[in-house]
mmCIF file of C-alpha atoms and ligand atoms in Angstrom:
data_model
loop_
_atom_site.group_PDB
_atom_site.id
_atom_site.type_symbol
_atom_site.label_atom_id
_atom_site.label_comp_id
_atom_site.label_asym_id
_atom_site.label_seq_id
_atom_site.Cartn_x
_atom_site.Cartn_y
_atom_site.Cartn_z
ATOM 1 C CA UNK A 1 0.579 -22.502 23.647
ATOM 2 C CA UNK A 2 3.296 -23.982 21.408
ATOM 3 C CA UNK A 3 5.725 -26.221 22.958
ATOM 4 C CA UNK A 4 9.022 -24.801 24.218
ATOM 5 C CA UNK A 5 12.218 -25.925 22.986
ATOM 6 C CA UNK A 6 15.273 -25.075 25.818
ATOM 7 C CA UNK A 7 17.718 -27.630 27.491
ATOM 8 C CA UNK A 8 20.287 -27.285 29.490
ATOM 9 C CA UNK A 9 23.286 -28.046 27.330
ATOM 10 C CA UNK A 10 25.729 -25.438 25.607
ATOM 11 C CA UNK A 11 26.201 -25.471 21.943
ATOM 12 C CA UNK A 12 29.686 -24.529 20.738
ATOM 13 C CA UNK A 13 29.276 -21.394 18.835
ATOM 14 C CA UNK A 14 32.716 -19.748 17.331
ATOM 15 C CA UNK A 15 32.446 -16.480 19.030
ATOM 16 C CA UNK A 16 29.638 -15.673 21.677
ATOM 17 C CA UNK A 17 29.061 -12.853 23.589
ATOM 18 C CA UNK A 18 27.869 -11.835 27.171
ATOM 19 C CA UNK A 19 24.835 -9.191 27.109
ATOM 20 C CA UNK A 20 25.281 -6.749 29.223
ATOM 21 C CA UNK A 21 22.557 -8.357 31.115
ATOM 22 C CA UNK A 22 24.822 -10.447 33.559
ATOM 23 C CA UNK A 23 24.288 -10.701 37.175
ATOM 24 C CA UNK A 24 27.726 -11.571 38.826
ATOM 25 C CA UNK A 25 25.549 -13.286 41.704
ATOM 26 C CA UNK A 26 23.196 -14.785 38.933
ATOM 27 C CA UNK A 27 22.473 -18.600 39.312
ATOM 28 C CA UNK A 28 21.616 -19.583 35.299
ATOM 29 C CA UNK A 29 22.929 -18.417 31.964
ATOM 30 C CA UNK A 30 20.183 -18.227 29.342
ATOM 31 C CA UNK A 31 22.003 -18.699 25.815
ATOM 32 C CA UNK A 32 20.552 -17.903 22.463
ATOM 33 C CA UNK A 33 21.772 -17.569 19.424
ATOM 34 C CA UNK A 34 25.416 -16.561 20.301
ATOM 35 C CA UNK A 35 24.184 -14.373 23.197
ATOM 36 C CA UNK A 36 24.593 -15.498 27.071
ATOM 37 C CA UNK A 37 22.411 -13.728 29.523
ATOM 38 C CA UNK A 38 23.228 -13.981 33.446
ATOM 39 C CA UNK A 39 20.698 -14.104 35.451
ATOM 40 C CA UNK A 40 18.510 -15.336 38.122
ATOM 41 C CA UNK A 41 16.398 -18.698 38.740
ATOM 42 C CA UNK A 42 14.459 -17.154 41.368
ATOM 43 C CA UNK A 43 12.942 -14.407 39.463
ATOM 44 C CA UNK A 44 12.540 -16.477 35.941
ATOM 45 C CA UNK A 45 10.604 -19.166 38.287
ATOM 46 C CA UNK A 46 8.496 -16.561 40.199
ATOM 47 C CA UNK A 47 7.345 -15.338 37.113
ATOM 48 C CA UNK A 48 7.040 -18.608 34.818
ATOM 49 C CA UNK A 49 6.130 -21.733 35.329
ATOM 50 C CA UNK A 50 8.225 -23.470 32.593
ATOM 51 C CA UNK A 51 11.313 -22.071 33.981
ATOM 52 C CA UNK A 52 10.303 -23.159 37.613
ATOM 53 C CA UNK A 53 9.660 -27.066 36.251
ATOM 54 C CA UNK A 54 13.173 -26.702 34.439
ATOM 55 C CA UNK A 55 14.958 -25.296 37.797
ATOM 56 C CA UNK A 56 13.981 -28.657 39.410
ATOM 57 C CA UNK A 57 15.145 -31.094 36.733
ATOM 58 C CA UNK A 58 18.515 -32.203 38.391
ATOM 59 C CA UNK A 59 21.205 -30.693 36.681
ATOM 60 C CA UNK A 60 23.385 -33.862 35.146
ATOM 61 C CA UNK A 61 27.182 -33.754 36.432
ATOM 62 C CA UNK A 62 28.899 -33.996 33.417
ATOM 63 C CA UNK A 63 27.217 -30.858 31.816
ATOM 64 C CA UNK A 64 28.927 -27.354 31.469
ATOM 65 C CA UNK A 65 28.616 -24.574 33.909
ATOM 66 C CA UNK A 66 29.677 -21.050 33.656
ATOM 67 C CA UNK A 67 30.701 -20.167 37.241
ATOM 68 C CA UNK A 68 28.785 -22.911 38.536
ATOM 69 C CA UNK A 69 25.713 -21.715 36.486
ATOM 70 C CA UNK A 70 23.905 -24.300 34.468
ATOM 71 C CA UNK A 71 23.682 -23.104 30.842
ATOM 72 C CA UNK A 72 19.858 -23.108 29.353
ATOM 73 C CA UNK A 73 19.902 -22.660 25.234
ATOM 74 C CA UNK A 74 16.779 -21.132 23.846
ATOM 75 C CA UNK A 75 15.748 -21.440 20.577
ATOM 76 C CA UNK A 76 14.576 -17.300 20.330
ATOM 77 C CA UNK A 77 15.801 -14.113 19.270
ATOM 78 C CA UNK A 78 18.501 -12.867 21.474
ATOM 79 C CA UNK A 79 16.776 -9.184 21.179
ATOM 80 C CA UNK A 80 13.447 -10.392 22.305
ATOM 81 C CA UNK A 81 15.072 -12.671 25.185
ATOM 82 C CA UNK A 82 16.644 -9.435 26.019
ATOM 83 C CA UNK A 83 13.465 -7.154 25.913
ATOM 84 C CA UNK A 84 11.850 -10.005 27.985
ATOM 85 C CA UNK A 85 14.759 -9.996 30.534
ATOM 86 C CA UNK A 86 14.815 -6.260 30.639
ATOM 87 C CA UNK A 87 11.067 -6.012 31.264
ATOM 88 C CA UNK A 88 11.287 -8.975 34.243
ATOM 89 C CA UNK A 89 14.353 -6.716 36.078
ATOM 90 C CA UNK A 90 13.595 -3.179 35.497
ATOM 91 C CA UNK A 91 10.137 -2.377 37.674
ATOM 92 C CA UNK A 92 10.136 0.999 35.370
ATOM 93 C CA UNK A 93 10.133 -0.599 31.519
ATOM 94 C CA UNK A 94 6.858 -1.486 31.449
ATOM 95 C CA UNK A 95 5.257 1.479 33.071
ATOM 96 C CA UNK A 96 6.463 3.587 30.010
ATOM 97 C CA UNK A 97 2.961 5.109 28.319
ATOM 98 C CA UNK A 98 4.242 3.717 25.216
ATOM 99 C CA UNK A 99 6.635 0.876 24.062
ATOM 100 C CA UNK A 100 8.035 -0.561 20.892
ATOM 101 C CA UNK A 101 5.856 -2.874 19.347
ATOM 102 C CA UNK A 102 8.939 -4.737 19.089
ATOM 103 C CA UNK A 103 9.163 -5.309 22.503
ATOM 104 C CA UNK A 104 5.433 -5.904 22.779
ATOM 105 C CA UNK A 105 5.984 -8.349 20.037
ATOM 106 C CA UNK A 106 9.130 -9.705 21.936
ATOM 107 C CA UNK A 107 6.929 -10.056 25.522
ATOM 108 C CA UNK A 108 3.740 -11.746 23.624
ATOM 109 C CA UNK A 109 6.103 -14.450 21.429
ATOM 110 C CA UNK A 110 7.961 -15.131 24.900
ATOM 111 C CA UNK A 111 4.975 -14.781 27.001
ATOM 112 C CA UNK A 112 3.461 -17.080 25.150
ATOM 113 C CA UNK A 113 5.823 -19.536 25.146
ATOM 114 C CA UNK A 114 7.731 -19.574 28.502
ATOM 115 C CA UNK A 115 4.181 -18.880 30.346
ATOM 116 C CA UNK A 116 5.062 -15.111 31.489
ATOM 117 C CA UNK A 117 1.649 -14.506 32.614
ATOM 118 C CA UNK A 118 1.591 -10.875 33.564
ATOM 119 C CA UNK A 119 3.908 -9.676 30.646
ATOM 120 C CA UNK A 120 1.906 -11.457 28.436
ATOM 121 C CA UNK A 121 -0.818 -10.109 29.546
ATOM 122 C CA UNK A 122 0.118 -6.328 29.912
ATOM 123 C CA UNK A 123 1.470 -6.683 26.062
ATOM 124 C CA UNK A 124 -1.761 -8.031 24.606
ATOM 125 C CA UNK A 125 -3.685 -4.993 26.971
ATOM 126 C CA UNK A 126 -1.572 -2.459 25.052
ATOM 127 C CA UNK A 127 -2.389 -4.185 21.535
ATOM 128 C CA UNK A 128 -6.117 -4.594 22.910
ATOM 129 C CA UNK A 129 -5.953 -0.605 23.933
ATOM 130 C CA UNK A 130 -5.033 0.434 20.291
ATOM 131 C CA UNK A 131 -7.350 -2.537 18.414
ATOM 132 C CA UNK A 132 -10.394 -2.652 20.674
ATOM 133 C CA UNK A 133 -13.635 -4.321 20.183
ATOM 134 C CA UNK A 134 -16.270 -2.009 20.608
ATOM 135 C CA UNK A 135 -16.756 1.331 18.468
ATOM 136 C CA UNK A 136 -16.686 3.465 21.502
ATOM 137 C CA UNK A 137 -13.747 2.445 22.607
ATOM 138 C CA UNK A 138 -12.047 2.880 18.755
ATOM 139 C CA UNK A 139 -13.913 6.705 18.588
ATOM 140 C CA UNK A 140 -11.981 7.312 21.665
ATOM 141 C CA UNK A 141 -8.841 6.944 19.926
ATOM 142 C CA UNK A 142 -9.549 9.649 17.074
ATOM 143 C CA UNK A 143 -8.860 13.018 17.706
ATOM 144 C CA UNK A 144 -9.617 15.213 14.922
ATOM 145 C CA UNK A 145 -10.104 12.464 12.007
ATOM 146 C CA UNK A 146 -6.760 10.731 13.495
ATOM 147 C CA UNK A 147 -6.241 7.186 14.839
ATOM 148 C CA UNK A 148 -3.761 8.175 17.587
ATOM 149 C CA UNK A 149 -1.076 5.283 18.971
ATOM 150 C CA UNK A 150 -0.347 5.822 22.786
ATOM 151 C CA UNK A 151 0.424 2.827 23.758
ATOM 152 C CA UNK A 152 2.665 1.595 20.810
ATOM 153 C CA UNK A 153 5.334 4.000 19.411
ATOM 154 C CA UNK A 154 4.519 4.407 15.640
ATOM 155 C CA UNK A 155 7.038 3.896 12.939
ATOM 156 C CA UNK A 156 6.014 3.678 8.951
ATOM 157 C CA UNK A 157 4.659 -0.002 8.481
ATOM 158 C CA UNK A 158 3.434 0.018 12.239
ATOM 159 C CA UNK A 159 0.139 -1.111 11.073
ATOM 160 C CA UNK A 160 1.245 -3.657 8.604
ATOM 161 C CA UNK A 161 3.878 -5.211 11.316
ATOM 162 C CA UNK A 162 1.012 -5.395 13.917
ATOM 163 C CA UNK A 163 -1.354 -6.963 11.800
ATOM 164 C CA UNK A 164 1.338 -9.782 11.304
ATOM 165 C CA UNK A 165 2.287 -9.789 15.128
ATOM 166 C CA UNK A 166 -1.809 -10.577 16.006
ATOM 167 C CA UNK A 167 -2.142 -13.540 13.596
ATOM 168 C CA UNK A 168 1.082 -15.055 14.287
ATOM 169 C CA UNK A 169 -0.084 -14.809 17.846
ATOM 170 C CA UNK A 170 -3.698 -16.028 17.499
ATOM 171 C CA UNK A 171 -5.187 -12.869 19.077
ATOM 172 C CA UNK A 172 -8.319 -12.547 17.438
ATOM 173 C CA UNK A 173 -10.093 -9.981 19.483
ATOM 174 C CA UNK A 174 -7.057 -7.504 18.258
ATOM 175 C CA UNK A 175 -7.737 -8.504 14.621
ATOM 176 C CA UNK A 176 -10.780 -7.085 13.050
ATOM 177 C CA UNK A 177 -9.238 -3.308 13.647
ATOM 178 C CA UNK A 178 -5.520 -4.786 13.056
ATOM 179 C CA UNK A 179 -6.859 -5.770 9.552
ATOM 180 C CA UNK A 180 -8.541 -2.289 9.291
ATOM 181 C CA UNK A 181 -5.929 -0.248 9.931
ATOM 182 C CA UNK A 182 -3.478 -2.148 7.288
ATOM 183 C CA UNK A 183 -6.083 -1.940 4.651
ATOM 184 C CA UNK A 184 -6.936 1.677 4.865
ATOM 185 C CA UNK A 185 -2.722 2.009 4.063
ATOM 186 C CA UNK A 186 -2.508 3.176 0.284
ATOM 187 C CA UNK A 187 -3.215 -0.259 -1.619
ATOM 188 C CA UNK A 188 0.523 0.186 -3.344
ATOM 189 C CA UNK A 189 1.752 0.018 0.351
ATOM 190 C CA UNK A 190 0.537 -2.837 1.112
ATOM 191 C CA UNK A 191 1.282 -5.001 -2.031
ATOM 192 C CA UNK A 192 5.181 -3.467 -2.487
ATOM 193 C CA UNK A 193 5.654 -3.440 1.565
ATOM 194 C CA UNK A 194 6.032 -0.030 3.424
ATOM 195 C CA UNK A 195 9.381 1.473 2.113
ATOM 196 C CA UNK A 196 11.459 4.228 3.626
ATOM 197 C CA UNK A 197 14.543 5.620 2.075
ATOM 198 C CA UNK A 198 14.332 2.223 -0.127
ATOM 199 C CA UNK A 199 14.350 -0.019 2.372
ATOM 200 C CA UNK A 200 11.487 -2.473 2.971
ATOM 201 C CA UNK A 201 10.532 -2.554 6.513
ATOM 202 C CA UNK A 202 7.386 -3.831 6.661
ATOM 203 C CA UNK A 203 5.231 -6.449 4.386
ATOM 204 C CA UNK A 204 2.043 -8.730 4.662
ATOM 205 C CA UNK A 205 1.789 -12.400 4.491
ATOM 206 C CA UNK A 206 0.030 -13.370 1.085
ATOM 207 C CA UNK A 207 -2.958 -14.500 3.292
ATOM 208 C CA UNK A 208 -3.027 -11.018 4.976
ATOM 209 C CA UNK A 209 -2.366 -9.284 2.049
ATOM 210 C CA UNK A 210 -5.088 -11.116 0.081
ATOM 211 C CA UNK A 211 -7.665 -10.803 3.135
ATOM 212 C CA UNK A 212 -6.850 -6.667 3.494
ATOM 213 C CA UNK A 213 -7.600 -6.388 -0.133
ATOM 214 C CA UNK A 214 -10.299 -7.975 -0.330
ATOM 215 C CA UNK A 215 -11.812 -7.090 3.069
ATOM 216 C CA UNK A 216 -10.628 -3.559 1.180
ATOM 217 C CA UNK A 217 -13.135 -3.797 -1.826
ATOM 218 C CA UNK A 218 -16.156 -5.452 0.504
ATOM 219 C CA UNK A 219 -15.511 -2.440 2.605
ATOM 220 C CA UNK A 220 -15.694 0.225 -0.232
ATOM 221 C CA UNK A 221 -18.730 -1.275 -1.616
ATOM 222 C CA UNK A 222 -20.844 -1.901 1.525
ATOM 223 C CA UNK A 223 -20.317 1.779 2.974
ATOM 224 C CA UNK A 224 -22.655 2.887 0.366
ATOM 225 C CA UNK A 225 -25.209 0.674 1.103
ATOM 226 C CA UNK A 226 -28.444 1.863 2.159
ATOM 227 C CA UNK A 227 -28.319 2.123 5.874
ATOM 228 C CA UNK A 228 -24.684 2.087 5.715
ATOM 229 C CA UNK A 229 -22.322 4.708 6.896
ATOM 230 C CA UNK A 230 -22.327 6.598 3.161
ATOM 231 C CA UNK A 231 -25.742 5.056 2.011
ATOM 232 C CA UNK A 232 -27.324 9.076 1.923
ATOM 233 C CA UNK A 233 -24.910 10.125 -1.007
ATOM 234 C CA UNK A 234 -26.348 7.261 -2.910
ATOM 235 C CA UNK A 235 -29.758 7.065 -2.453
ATOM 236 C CA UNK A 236 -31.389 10.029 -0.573
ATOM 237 C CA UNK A 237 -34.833 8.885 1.130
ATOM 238 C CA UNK A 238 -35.688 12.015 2.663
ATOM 239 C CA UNK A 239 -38.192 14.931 1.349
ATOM 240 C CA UNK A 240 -38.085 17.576 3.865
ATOM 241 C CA UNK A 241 -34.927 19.619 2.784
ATOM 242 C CA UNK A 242 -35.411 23.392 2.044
ATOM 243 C CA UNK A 243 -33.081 23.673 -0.527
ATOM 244 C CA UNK A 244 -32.929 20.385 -2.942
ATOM 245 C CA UNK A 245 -31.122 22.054 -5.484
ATOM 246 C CA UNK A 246 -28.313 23.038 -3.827
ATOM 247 C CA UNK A 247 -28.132 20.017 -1.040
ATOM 248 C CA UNK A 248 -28.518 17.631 -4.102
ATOM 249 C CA UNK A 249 -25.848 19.270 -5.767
ATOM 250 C CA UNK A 250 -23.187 19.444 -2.740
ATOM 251 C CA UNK A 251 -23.961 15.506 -1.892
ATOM 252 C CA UNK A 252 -23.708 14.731 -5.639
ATOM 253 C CA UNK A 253 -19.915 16.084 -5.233
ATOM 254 C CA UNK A 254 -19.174 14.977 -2.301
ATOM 255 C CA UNK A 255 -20.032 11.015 -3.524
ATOM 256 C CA UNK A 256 -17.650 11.981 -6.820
ATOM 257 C CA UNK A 257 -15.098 12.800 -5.025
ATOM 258 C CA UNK A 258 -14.944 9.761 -2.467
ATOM 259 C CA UNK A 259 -15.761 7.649 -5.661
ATOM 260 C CA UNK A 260 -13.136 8.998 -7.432
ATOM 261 C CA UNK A 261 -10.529 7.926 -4.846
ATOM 262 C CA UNK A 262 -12.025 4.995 -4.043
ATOM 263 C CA UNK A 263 -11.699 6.047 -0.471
ATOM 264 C CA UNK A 264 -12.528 3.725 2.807
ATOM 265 C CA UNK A 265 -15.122 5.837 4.644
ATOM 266 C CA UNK A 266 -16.577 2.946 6.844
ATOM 267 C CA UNK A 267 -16.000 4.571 10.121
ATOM 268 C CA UNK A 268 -16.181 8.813 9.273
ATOM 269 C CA UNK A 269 -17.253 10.761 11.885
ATOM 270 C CA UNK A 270 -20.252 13.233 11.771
ATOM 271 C CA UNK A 271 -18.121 16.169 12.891
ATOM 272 C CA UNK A 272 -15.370 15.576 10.077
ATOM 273 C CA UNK A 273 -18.380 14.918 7.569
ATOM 274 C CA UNK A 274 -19.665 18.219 8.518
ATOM 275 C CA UNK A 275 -17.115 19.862 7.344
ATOM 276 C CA UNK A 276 -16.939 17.775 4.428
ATOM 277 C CA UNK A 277 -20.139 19.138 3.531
ATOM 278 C CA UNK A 278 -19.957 23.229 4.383
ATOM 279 C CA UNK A 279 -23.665 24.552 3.405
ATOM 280 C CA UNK A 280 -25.676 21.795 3.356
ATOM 281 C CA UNK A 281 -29.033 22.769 5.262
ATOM 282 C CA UNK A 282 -29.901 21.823 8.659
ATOM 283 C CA UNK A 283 -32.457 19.906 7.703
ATOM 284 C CA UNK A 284 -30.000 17.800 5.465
ATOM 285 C CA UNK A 285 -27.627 17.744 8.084
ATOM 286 C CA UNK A 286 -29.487 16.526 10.425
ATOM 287 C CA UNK A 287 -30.203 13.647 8.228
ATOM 288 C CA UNK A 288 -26.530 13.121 7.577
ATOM 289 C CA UNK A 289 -25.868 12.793 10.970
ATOM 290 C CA UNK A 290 -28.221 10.553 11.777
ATOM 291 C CA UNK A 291 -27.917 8.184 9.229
ATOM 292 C CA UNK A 292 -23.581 7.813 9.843
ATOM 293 C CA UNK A 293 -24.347 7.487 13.435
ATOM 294 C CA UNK A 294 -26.323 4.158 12.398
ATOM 295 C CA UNK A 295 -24.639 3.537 9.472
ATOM 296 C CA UNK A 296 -21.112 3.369 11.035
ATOM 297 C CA UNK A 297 -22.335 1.193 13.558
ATOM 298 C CA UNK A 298 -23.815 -1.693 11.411
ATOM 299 C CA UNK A 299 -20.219 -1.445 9.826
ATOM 300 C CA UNK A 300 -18.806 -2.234 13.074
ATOM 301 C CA UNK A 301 -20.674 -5.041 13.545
ATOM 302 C CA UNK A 302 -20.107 -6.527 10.221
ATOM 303 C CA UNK A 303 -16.437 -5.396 10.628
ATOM 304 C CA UNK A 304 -14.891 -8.608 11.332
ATOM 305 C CA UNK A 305 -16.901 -10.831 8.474
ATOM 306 C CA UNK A 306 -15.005 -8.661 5.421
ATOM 307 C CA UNK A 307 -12.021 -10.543 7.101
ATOM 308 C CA UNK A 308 -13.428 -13.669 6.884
ATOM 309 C CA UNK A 309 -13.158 -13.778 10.573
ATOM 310 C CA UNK A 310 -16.386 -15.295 12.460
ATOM 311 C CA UNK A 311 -18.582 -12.699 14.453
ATOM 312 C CA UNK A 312 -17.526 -10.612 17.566
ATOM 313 C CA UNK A 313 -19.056 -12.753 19.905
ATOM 314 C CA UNK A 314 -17.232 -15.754 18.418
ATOM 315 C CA UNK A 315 -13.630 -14.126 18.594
ATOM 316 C CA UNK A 316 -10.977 -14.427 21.225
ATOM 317 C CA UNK A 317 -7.461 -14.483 21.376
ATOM 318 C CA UNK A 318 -6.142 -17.877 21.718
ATOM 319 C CA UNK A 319 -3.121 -17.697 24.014
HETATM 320 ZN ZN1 ZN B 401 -31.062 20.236 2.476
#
């Protein structure tokens, strides 16, 4: 946990402004940046620890008060101090099905640092949901060949934003599929930043960037590797089909065409494939199936090492 930074004392600031969060019968202003919040020690101490050690400090006499409030500064956003404050006084705000991931962002950076247990917690679940360790549990997120966000609303440069959100915050169980949803982004995307109407909303660290590409090529390369997800278009092993003409033919096309655009296929699904594939025999197919059902799991358990992160069993989020 990094070390928090708030004291009571009020920095002159040439014009600030109360937030529309402000309790007349509150007992503490929070102010950040030039925002003041009004609000309550009780419920900032029931819910964190650093707040309760901070209510017991004696206040000094000489300091200022707003209406006999002492006056904490933090050294935070005022929007995330505001999601956080919004999310600790409205019992409905987190039981939304899906949030910003700014405000997930907002509740992990503060969560972290004030020691908000159970927001922090119920953030990193929803980052967990969408980025979770086990292939099952990422299958169960595709419908029809698409990732689908529930938990997190999705904006363009979701995926690059999140990625940056997980390593800032150390979670490392959320990063393997973090990195693998930025890198499957077209490779333009990620080096220029995502982009909408000209504007630049979302970009990667160099580190990230670097990794994502990288972790981008590795991927590419290993899917066709025997035993690997797309190992059959390279090298077919089998003998039995009734038709080697034509299967031969259709799975020399179909590896073309995924060559061609140097697409990531590390974790295709049999039913998409089969369509992929119309009139291959059943024979073949059956072979197909097979070997992506095995291939795409050895991908999953190599998925965090293109990252350069250590094993599965080795991760964990270090809050
Ligand atoms: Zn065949």
């Amino acid at each position: 946990m990094s070390s928090p930074s708030a004291k009571r004392q009020r920095t002159e600031h040439a014009s600030i402004t109360r937030s529309n969060i402000w309790y007349r019968d509150g007992s503490v202003v929070l102010q950040t940046e030039s925002t003041q919040f009004r609000v309550h020690w009780g419920l900032l101490s029931q819910h964190s620890p650093f707040f309760r050690d901070l209510e017991n400090i004696p206040q000094p006499p000489d300091e200022p008060t707003i209406d006999g409030c002492p006056i904490v500064e933090l050294q935070d956003s005022a929007v995330d101090v505001e999601h956080l404050l919004t999310a600790l006084y409205d019992p409905t705000f987190l039981s939304q099905t899906a949030l910003p991931l700014a405000i997930v962002g907002a509740l992990i950076r503060l969560g972290r640092k004030y020691d908000f247990k159970n927001l922090l917690d119920s953030a990193v679940a929803r980052l967990t949901f969408q980025n979770p360790t086990t292939l099952e549990e990422y299958d169960n997120l595709i419908a029809d060949g698409n990732y689908n966000l529930t938990r997190i609303t999705s904006y363009p440069g979701y995926a690059l934003d999140l990625l940056t959100l997980a390593r800032e915050n150390n979670l490392g169980l959320v990063l393997p599929v973090a990195y693998y949803r930025a890198l499957i982004c077209d490779p333009l995307q990620l080096l220029e930043g995502t982009k909408m109407s000209g504007e630049k909303l979302a970009s990667l660290s160099v580190d990230d960037l670097y990794r994502c590409l990288i972790g981008r090529q590795k991927l590419v390369t290993k899917q066709y590797q025997p035993g690997y997800t797309l190992g059959w278009l390279r090298e077919w092993p089998y003998t039995d089909c009734r038709n080697p003409e034509g299967c031969g033919a259709k799975r020399k096309l179909k590896f073309h065409s995924y060559m061609d655009r140097n697409t990531v296929k590390a974790f295709v699904m049999v039913p998409s494939e089969q369509r992929a594939i119309p009139g291959i025999c059943a024979t073949c197919h059956q072979h197909v199936t097979e070997s992506i059902n095995e291939g795409r799991k050895k991908m999953w358990e190599e998925l965090p090492g293109f990252f350069d992160l250590p094993p599965w069993n080795e991760l964990k989020n270090d809050l």
